[in-house]
Tab-separated table of C-alpha atoms in Angstrom:
chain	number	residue	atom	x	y	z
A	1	UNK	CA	8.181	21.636	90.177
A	2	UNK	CA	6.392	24.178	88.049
A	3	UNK	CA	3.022	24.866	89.560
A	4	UNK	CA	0.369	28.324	88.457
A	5	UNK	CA	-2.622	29.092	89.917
A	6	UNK	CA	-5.825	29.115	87.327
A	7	UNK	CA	-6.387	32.781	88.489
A	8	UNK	CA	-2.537	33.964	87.658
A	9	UNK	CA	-2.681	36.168	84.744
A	10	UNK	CA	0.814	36.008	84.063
A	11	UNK	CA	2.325	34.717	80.606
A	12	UNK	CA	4.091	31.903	81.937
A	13	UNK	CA	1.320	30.877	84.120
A	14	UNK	CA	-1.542	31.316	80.607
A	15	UNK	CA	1.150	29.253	78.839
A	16	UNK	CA	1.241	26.446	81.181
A	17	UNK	CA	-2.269	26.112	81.330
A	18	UNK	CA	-2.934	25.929	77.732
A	19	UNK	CA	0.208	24.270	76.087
A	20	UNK	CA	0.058	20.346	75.723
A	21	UNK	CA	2.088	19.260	78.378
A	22	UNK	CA	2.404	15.875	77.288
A	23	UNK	CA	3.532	16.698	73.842
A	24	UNK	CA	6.075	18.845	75.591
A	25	UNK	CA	7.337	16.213	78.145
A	26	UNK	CA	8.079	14.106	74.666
A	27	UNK	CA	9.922	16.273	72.678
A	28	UNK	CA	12.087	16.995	75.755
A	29	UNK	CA	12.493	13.093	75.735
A	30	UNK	CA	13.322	13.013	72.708
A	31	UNK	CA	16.256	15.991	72.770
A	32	UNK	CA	17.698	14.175	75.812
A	33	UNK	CA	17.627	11.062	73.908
A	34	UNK	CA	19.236	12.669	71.317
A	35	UNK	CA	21.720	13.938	73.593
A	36	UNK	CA	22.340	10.373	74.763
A	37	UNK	CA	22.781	9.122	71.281
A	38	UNK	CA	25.167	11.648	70.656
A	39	UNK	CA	27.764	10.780	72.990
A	40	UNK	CA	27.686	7.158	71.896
A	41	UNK	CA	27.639	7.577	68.251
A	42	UNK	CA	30.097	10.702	67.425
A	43	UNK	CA	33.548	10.156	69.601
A	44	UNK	CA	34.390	7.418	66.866
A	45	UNK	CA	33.908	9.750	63.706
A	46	UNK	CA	35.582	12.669	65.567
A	47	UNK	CA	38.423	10.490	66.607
A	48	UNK	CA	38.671	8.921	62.852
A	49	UNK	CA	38.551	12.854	61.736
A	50	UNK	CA	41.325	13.848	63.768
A	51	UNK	CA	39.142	16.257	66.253
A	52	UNK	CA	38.886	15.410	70.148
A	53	UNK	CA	36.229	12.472	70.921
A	54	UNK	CA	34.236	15.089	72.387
A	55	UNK	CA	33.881	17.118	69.565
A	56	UNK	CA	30.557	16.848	68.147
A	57	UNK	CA	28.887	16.219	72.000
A	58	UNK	CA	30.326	19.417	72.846
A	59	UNK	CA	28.586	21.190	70.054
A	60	UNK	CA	25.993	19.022	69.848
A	61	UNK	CA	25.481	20.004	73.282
A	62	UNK	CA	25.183	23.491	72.918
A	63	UNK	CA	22.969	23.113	69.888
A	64	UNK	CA	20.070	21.177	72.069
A	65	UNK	CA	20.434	23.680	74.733
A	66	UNK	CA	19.515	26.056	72.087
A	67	UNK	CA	16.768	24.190	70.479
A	68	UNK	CA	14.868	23.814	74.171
A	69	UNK	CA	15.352	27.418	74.408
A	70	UNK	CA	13.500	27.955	70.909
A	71	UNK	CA	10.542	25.633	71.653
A	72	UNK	CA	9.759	27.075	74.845
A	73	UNK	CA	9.855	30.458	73.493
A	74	UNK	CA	8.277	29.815	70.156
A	75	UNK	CA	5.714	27.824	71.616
A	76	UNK	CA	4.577	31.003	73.708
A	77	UNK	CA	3.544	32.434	70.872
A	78	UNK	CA	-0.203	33.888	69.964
A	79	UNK	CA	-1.445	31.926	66.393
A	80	UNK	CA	-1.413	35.651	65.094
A	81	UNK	CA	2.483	36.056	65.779
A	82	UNK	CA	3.332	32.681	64.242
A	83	UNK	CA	1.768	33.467	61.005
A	84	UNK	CA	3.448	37.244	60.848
A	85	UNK	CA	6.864	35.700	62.025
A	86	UNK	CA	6.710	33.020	58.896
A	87	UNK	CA	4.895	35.473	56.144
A	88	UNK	CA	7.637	37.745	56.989
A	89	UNK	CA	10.034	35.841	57.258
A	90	UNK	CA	9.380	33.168	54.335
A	91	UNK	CA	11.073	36.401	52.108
A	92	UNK	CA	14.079	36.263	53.948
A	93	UNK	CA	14.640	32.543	53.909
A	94	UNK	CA	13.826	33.013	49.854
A	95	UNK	CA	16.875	35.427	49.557
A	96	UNK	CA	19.280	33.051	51.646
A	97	UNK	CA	18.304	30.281	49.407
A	98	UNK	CA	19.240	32.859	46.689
A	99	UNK	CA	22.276	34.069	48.415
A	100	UNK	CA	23.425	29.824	48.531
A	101	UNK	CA	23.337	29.540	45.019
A	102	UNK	CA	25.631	32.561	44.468
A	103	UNK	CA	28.171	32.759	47.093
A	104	UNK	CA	27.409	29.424	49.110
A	105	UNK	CA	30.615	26.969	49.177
A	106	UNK	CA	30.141	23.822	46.815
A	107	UNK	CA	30.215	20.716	48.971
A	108	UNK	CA	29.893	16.994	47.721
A	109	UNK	CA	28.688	18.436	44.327
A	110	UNK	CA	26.004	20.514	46.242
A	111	UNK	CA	25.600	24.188	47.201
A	112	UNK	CA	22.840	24.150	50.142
A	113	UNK	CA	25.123	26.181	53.429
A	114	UNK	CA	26.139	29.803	53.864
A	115	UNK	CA	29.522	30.457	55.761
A	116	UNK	CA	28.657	32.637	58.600
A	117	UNK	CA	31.585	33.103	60.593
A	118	UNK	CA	32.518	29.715	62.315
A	119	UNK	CA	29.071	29.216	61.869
A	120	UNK	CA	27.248	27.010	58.879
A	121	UNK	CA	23.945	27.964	58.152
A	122	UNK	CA	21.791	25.579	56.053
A	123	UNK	CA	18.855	27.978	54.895
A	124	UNK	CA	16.539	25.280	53.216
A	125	UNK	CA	16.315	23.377	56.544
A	126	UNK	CA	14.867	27.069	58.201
A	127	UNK	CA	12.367	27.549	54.817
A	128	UNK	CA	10.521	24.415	55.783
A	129	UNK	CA	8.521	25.733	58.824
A	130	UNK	CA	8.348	29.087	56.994
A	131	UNK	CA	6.861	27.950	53.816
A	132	UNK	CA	4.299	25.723	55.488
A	133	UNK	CA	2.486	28.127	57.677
A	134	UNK	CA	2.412	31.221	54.929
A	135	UNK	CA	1.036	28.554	52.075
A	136	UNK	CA	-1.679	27.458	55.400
A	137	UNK	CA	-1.912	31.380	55.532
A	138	UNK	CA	-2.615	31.597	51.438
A	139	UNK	CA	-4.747	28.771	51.957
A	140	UNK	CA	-6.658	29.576	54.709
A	141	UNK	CA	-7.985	32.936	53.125
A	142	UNK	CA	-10.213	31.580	51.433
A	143	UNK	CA	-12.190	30.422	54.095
A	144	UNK	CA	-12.769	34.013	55.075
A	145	UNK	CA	-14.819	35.051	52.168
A	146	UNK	CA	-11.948	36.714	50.604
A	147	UNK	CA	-12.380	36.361	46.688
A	148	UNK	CA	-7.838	35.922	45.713
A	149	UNK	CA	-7.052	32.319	43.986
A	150	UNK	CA	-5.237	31.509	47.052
A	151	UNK	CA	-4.519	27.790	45.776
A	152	UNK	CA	-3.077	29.525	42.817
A	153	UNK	CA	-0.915	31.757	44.671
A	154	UNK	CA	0.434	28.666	46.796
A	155	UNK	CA	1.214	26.658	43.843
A	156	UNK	CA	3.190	29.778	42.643
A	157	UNK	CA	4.607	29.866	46.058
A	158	UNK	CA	5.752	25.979	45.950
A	159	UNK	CA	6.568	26.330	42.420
A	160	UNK	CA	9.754	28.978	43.176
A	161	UNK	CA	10.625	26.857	46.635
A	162	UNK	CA	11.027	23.693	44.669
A	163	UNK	CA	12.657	25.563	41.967
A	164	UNK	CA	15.708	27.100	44.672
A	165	UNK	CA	15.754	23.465	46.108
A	166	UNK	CA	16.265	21.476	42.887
A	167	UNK	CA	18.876	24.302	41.497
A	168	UNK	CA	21.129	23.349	44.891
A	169	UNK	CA	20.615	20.434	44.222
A	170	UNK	CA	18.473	18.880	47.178
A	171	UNK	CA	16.059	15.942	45.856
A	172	UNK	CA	15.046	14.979	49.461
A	173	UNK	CA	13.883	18.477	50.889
A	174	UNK	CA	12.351	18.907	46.869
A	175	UNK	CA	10.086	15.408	47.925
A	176	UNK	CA	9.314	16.391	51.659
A	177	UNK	CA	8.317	20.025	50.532
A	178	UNK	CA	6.089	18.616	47.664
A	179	UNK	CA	4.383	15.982	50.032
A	180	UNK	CA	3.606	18.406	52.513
A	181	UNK	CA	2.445	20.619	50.238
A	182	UNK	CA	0.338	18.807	48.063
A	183	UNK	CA	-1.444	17.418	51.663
A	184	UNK	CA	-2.324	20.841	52.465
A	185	UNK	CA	-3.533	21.635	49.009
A	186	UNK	CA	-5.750	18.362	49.838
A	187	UNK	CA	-7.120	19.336	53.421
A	188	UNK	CA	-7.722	22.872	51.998
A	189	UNK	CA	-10.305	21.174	49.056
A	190	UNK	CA	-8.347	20.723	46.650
A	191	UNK	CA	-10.450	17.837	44.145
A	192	UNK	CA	-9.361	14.676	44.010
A	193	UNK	CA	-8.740	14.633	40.310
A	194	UNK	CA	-6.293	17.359	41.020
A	195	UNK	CA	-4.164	15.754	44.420
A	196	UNK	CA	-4.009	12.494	41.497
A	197	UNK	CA	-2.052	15.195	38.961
A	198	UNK	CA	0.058	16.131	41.232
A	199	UNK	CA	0.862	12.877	42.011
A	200	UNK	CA	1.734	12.090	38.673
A	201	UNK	CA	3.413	14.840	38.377
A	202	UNK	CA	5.833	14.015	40.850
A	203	UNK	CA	6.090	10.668	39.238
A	204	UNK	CA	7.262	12.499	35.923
A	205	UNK	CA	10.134	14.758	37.963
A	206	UNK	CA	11.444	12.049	39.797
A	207	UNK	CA	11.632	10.577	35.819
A	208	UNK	CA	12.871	13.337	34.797
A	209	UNK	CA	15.664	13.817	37.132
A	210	UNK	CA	16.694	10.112	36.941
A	211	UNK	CA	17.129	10.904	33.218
A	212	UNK	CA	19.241	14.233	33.449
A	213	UNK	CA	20.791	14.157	36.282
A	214	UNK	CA	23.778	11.284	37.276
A	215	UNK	CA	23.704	11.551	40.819
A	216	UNK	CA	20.010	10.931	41.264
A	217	UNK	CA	19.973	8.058	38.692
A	218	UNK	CA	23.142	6.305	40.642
A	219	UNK	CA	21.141	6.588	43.734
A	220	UNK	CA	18.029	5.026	42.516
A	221	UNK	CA	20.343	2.208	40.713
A	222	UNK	CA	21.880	1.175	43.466
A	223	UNK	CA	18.788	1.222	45.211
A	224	UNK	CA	17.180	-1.114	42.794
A	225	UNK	CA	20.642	-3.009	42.345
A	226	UNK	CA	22.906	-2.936	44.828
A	227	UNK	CA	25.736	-4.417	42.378
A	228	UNK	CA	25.519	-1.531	40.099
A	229	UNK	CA	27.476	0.739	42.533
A	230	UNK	CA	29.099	1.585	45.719
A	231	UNK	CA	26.516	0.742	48.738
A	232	UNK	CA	28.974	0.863	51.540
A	233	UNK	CA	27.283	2.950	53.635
A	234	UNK	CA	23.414	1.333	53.314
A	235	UNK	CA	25.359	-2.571	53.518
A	236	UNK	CA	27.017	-1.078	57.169
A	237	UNK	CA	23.806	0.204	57.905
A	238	UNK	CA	21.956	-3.317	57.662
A	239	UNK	CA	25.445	-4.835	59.073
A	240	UNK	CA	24.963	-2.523	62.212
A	241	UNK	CA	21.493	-3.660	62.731
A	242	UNK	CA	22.069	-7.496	62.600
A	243	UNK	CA	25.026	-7.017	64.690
A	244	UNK	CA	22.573	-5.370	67.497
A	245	UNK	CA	20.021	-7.731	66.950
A	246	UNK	CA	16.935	-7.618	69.539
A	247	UNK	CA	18.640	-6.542	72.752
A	248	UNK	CA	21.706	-4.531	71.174
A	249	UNK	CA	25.435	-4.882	72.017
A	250	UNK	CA	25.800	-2.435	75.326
A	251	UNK	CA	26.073	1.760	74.967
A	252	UNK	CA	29.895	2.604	73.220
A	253	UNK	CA	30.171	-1.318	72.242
A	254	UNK	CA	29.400	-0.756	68.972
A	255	UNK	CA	32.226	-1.889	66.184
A	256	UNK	CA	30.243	-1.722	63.010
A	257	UNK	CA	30.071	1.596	64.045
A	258	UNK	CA	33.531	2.689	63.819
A	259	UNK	CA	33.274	1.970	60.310
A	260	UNK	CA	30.030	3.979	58.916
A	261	UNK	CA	30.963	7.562	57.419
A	262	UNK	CA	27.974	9.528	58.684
A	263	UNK	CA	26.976	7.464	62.430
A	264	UNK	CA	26.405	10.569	64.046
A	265	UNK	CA	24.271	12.363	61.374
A	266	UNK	CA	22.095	10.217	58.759
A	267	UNK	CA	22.730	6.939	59.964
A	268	UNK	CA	22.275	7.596	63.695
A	269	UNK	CA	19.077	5.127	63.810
A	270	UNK	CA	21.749	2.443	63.015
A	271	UNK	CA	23.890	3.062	65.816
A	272	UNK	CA	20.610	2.464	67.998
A	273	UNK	CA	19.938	-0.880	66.115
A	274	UNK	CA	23.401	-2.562	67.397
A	275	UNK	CA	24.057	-0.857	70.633
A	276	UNK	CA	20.951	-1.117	72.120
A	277	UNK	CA	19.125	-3.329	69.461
A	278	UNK	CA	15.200	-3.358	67.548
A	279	UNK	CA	13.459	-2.927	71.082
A	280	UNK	CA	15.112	0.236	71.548
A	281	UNK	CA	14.780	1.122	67.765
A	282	UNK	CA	10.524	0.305	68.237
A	283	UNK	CA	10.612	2.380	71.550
A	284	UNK	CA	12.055	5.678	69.935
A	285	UNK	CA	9.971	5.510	66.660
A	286	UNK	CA	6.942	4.694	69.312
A	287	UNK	CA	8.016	7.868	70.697
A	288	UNK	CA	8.271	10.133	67.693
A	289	UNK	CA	4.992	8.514	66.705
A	290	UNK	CA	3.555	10.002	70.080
A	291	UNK	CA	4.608	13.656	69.451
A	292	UNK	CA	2.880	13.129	65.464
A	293	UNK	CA	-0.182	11.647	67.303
A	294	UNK	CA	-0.433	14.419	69.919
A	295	UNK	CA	-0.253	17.102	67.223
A	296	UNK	CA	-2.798	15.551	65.050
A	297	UNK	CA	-5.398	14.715	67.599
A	298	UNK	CA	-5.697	18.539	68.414
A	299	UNK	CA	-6.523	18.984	64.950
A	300	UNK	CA	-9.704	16.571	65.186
A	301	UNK	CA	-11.764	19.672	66.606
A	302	UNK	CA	-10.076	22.496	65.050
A	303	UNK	CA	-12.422	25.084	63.698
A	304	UNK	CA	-9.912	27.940	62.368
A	305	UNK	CA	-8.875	26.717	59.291
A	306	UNK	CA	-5.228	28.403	59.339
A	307	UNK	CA	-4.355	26.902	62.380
A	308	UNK	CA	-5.603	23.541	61.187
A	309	UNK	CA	-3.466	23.582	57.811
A	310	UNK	CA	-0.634	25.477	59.145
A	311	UNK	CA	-0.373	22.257	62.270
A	312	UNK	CA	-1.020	19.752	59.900
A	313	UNK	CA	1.465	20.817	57.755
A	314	UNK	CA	4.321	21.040	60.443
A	315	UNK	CA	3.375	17.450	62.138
A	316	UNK	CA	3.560	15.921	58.760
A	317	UNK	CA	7.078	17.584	57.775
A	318	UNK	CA	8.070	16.010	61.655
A	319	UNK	CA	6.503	12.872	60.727
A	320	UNK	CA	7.689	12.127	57.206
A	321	UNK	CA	11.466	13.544	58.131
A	322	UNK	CA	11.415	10.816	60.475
A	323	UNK	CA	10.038	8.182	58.095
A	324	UNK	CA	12.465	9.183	55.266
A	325	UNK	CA	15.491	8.828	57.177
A	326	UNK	CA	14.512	5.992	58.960
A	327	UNK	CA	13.654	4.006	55.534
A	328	UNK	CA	16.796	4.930	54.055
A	329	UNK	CA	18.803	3.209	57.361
A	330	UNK	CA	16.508	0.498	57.072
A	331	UNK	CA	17.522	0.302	52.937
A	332	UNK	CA	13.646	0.496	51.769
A	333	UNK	CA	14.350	3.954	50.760
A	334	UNK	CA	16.918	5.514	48.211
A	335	UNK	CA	19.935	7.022	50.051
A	336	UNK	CA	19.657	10.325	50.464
A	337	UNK	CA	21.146	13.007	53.629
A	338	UNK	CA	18.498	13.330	55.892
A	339	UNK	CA	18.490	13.930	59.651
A	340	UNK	CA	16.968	12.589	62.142
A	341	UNK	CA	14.518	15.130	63.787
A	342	UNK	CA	16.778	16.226	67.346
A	343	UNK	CA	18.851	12.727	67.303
A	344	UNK	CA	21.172	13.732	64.213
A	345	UNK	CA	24.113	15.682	65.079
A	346	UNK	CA	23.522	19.318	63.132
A	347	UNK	CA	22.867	22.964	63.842
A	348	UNK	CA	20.424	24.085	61.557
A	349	UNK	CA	18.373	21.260	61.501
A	350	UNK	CA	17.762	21.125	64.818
A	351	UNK	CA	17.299	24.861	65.337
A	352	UNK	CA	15.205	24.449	62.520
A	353	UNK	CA	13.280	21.384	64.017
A	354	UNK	CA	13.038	23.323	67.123
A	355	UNK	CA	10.984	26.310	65.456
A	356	UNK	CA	8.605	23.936	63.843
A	357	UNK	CA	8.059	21.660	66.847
A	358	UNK	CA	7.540	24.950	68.781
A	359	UNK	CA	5.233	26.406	66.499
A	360	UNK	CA	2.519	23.291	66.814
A	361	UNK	CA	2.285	23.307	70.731
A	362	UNK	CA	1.430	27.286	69.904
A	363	UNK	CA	-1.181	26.594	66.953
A	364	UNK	CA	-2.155	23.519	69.298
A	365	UNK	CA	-2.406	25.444	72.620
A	366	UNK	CA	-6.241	24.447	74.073
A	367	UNK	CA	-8.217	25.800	77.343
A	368	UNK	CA	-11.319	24.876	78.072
A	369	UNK	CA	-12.229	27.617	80.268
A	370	UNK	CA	-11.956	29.854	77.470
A	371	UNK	CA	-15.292	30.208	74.606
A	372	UNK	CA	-14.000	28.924	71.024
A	373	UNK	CA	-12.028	31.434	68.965
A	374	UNK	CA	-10.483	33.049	71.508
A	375	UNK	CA	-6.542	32.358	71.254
A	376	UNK	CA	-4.713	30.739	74.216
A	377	UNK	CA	-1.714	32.836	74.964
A	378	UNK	CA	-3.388	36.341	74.264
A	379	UNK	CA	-6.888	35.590	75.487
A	380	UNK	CA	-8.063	37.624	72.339
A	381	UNK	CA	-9.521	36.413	68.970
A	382	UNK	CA	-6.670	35.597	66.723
A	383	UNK	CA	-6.314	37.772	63.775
């Protein structure tokens, strides 16, 4: 039992009285749930791969225990860290996505991972968090009387990110980065006429890439018309779901299951559908719909405008990487490799996950014994 006095000046104990607690509690839910999930879903794909059933729960293990560690610390950060961490490090993840199209291995037609060792690294899934607090830091200069065409610079800024993502190629990240962006190109003032261009815009790439590019139009075809193609893995999906129906078959009684590629990684949610059914399906959305509420109702009172774009922008990555890979289990969305945030099995997404989650309980940390402007951790006005 964790307990601080109010007069303990220590960093743990100024952490714990300013972090959202509750917000906290549910993303540690969430990781042991994902945990959980884990052990049910992946001993029939390592077993069907030739590894030990353990295989990926080992791992998987070991990556959790890693992610915890990163929210805690990350989310001890001052606002002033966070940004320097990300506007420093948003180069670096820019070169790795550099270094992937040069030397990264070529996997199902796609070059997104770096070999490091035993190690793969997926740099993309690390830009994210990066690229959504620097643009909140472009953004947010303007507020600050500082005459620089700060939506100009962030457009560049999305401009060369989409760019890297669409040379890998990597459609999905390309739409989750544009949504997120565009919203905080919104909430900064952008005009209305403007967020409706954009829109269009998209429109005309997703067009565009239908029309160039194979892969993308077989995707949408077989979206639209399921006889046009192979839909194994989205008709095993639905198939796992009816087979679960409301109450689900029992934990490890899956058998539709043993027959879907990808059950521990994209299609994770569908192993939850049969095993334990749609209640337990409605129960873990309701919960990552908790942490996404959480975040946002800080923001209702929010008076720095950095932290309120740079929070914003990391709940609605969260949010809409849960939504997207949910809707393509469900078959309302295009297929399209995904994770689920901290129920997937994966390594850089959920390190990556981890950093963003981390990052809003510090741009959301709140005391009310302290006067407005003042930040949390440091007890100093953030810079």
């Amino acid at each position: 039992m964790i307990a601080f006095s109010r007069n303990d000046n220590s960093v743990m104990s100024r952490w714990w009285w300013t972090v959202d607690r509750w917000m906290l509690g549910l993303v540690v839910v969430l990781v042991m749930t994902g945990l959980w999930l884990t052990l049910t879903a992946s001993p029939a794909v390592a077993e069907r791969l030739g590894l030990d059933a353990l295989h990926f729960v080992k791992r998987q293990t070991m990556f959790l225990g890693l992610a915890l560690v990163t929210v805690f610390g990350v989310s001890m950060m001052s606002t002033s860290l966070v940004r320097r961490v990300c506007v420093l490090g948003m180069p670096v993840m820019l070169l790795l996505m550099v270094a992937t199209l040069l030397i990264g291995p070529e996997i199902k037609g796609a070059t997104r991972w770096l070999q490091i060792g035993s190690f793969t690294l997926q740099p993309s899934e690390f830009l994210k968090p990066f690229f959504v607090v620097t643009t909140a830091w472009i953004l947010s200069s303007q507020f600050g009387g500082e005459d620089i065409p700060s939506k100009r610079i962030a457009t560049v800024l999305y401009g060369l990110v989409a760019g890297l993502l669409v040379l890998q190629p990597d459609f999905g990240q390309t739409v989750l980065i544009s949504a997120v962006w565009i919203s905080q190109m919104a909430i900064a003032g952008l005009p209305i006429m403007w967020v409706a261009l954009a829109g269009v815009s998209g429109l005309f790439g997703v067009g565009l890439a239908y029309a160039l590019l194979p892969h993308v139009a077989s995707r949408i075809d077989r979206f639209i018309n399921p006889e046009s193609g192979d839909t194994y893995q989205a008709d095993k999906a639905l198939e796992a779901f009816q087979s679960g129906g409301l109450l689900g078959r029992g934990p490890g009684e899956g058998v539709v299951k043993l027959h879907l590629p990808d059950a521990h990684t994209d299609y994770i949610f569908a192993v939850v559908g049969e095993e334990f059914g749609a209640i337990a399906c409605i129960l873990l959305l309701l919960l990552f719909a908790g942490i996404v509420v959480r975040g946002l109702a800080h923001l209702l009172d929010e008076e720095d405008p950095f932290r309120m774009l740079a929070a914003a922008g990391l709940i609605m990555q969260f949010g809409l990487q849960t939504l997207i890979n949910v809707g393509v289990n469900l078959v309302i969305l295009p297929s399209k490799g995904m994770t689920l945030p901290f129920i997937s099995y994966g390594g850089s997404s959920m390190l990556a996950l981890a950093i963003g989650v981390g990052m809003i309980l510090a741009l959301t940390k709140r005391n009310r014994f302290i006067r407005p402007g003042l930040d949390p951790i440091g007890w100093k006005a953030a810079e």
